[in-house]
Amino acid sequence: MVPMTRYDVAVIGAGPAGLAAALAADKEGASVLLIEREARLGGILKQCIHDGFGLVRFGEKLSGPEYAERFISQLPGSGVAVSTLSFVSGIERVGESCYITLITREGIKRVQTHSLVLATGCRERTSRQIGVHGHHCAGVFTAGSAQYYTNILGKLPTRRCVILGSGDIGLIMARRLTLEGAEVVGVYEAKPTPSGLTRNISQCLNDFDIPLHTSKTVTRVFGDQRLAAVEISDVDERMRPIPGTETIVECDALILSVGLIPENELAETLHVPIDPKTKGAIVDENNHSLIDGVFACGNALHVNDLVDYVSESGETAGRAAAKRPVTERDLAGIACNSSLLYVVPQRVDKNAANAERTFYFRSSCDMDDATLTVLKDGQTLHTKYYAHLRPPEMEHLRLTLTIDALDGSSPLLFHLEGTKHAQ
Amino acid sequence: MRSNDTIKESESLRGAVREVVCIVCPNGCRIECTPGRDGYTFAGNKCKRGAEYAKAELTRPMRTLTSSVLTVFPDAPVVSVRTNGEIEKATIPDVLKELKRVTVDRRIQIGDIVIENVCGTGVNIVCTTDRLVNPY
């Protein structure tokens, strides 16, 4: 007989979102189990040894492990039960309960909970997902893997590398590898503009004279056992390689920073509806998914650029997950047109009208003097001005919606207008 | 395509006028810095902090350095460290050399000093992880 333990709330994943969710649910008086696959808590923060974390939340520029420790150190004084080296092999939702099967060092365990918080983070896009062709050889890493080798194992994975993609982790790794003595030949970005934060372009690339090449991509890799060179091509405005522009760059590693995708394997087994724009769960303002009792937060919900907002998102989910009994929801839709990449949450509860809610969004392109308009049936409810909007930099809007604004079946529409950057 | 080289070239063609992209806040102002007899004059910055940042960048740029140092412990072959204040950007190569000389042989924790007054900067190198002491 597999032993069954009961908790009010189970949180899956003990990165910044899960840690914040577990502590918030505990503060609300719920019994909480925090489940982590790895031996140590903190998630990706463990290997993010650069600083800049916590500026919004703590007013300090902390390193990743220091930021995580601010939360981990609260666990012993809380009632949160922690289960590390525990792998969730299955979840079932039956009636008002979730049944979780866990593989742990002590064997298989079963956990019954009222609420489930998915804080499973995100995964890096790999070379196979972006169509890099050529030889099968060692030396092609995601930026996160290169970061793990360098910062956790203390092994330098390259002497001379090319970085494809200008996402933040790629930029951070360009600096990190340079500091450790590797040569970063250049950062190549298929898009006409860099994907990372301006501060990272400035402090990771410009500080070390690492060139950034936009509208170029890696089209082939060469190498017998180990990578020996990559082929770089110019791309057109639709990011297709232009024949005849190929150049060969010798290197022993290709490091990929080509995007992050929310991890939703467990959400899918529960048939949690997913937003094709964020690739995370569709949620209301409490990060409550469309399945009652199942919550999602952090990078599993949508990929964030600042950990401070990941923690905030975890706390929102944790607080709401602790509430019993679950009150009936009457959800109104939130939509955006193509001027935005996405808006989160995608639903709001009509029963909680007149409460202030925070909406997170990204513009679909670089914009100056932008105005965000919230419309209902063609009528403007709210406008807010933003001096600059860039897709890599998430923005938020705090908004109080009246009962009238949420009435009816048509969604609230988010729309952006501004001066687009010439590219 | 603007590579770093082309940016540098256009700067030298315009004489000593330099552009600094401000990173103090997300506005990312492009600040044009023109040298004069009484120091630089700045244009394009929306606030005072931008001018201060640009001035520091052109005269004495400061950075927080984060890196790692070796340990003697197989369960954590490296620990992360950082300067507990800003150091001059120009001193970074010397500080890195100092970090390469260190091997941690005590189970230190967050905030513990690894190198005191590194390279005479007045700033300490401190540990930024509890991976040597915390079972979590």
XYZ file of C-alpha atoms in Angstrom, chain B:
136
model
C 23.930 46.137 -39.454
C 25.612 48.013 -36.641
C 28.508 46.064 -35.252
C 30.578 47.515 -32.443
C 33.259 48.411 -34.968
C 30.974 50.586 -37.052
C 29.731 52.377 -33.931
C 33.280 53.143 -32.897
C 34.149 54.354 -36.383
C 31.222 56.764 -36.535
C 32.215 58.099 -33.122
C 35.732 58.832 -34.216
C 34.455 60.553 -37.372
C 32.386 62.925 -35.253
C 35.425 63.806 -33.183
C 35.221 63.284 -29.461
C 31.420 63.388 -29.180
C 30.346 60.070 -27.665
C 27.047 58.347 -27.188
C 26.293 56.508 -23.966
C 23.168 54.382 -23.664
C 21.865 54.936 -20.141
C 21.031 51.800 -18.140
C 19.851 53.469 -14.938
C 16.178 52.837 -15.786
C 14.300 51.054 -18.592
C 13.944 54.275 -20.638
C 17.397 53.591 -22.103
C 18.118 57.197 -23.078
C 20.786 57.657 -25.736
C 22.918 60.397 -24.226
C 25.148 62.467 -26.490
C 28.222 63.572 -24.574
C 30.202 66.541 -25.902
C 33.503 67.402 -24.242
C 34.106 71.052 -23.423
C 36.465 73.146 -21.364
C 34.456 72.499 -18.159
C 33.888 68.802 -18.745
C 31.169 67.122 -20.738
C 27.790 68.504 -21.697
C 24.989 65.987 -22.086
C 21.994 65.872 -24.394
C 19.240 63.314 -24.765
C 18.999 62.305 -21.108
C 15.528 62.668 -19.594
C 16.787 63.012 -16.011
C 19.780 64.020 -13.882
C 20.723 60.415 -13.127
C 21.415 59.922 -16.835
C 23.994 62.718 -16.877
C 25.633 61.309 -13.733
C 25.772 57.844 -15.263
C 27.197 59.128 -18.566
C 29.813 61.204 -16.747
C 30.910 58.191 -14.688
C 31.014 55.994 -17.788
C 33.308 58.454 -19.593
C 35.566 59.271 -16.680
C 35.636 56.423 -14.137
C 33.224 53.584 -14.979
C 32.384 51.412 -11.971
C 31.154 47.814 -11.938
C 30.133 45.093 -9.529
C 32.106 41.980 -10.465
C 30.576 38.537 -10.007
C 32.529 35.329 -10.607
C 33.427 32.047 -8.913
C 36.408 30.587 -7.061
C 37.602 26.999 -6.675
C 37.042 25.038 -3.476
C 38.545 21.815 -2.065
C 35.058 20.276 -1.686
C 33.911 17.676 -4.255
C 30.198 18.414 -3.577
C 30.733 22.053 -4.592
C 33.876 22.436 -6.739
C 33.266 26.183 -7.099
C 31.422 28.812 -5.087
C 30.055 32.059 -6.454
C 31.543 35.327 -5.244
C 31.242 39.034 -5.890
C 32.655 42.378 -4.947
C 30.674 43.799 -2.031
C 30.760 47.197 -3.684
C 31.668 48.655 -7.058
C 35.204 48.614 -8.393
C 36.720 50.538 -11.265
C 36.100 48.711 -14.530
C 39.799 48.984 -15.363
C 40.754 46.905 -12.306
C 38.618 43.891 -13.358
C 41.488 41.961 -15.057
C 43.675 42.289 -11.939
C 40.840 41.191 -9.648
C 40.189 38.165 -11.879
C 43.844 37.148 -11.514
C 43.463 37.317 -7.723
C 40.348 35.138 -7.879
C 42.291 32.492 -9.820
C 44.819 32.283 -6.961
C 42.186 31.439 -4.333
C 41.026 27.981 -3.248
C 38.339 27.938 -0.562
C 39.063 25.291 2.106
C 36.457 26.269 4.721
C 32.689 25.770 4.474
C 31.923 29.457 4.050
C 28.467 31.020 3.647
C 26.792 34.047 2.077
C 28.598 37.253 3.036
C 31.825 35.597 4.264
C 34.921 37.424 3.032
C 37.022 35.467 0.531
C 39.556 38.238 -0.237
C 39.843 41.390 1.843
C 40.490 44.726 0.103
C 41.047 43.032 -3.252
C 43.835 44.694 -5.292
C 43.723 47.677 -2.933
C 40.285 48.723 -4.164
C 38.906 48.973 -0.636
C 36.278 46.421 -1.632
C 36.041 42.822 -0.409
C 35.318 39.667 -2.381
C 32.445 37.916 -0.589
C 30.779 34.555 -0.998
C 27.263 34.692 -2.531
C 26.054 31.146 -1.972
C 25.199 28.830 0.897
C 25.846 25.698 -1.152
C 28.754 24.716 1.163
C 26.703 24.929 4.369
C 23.016 24.499 3.576
C 21.620 21.004 2.975
C 19.020 22.659 0.733
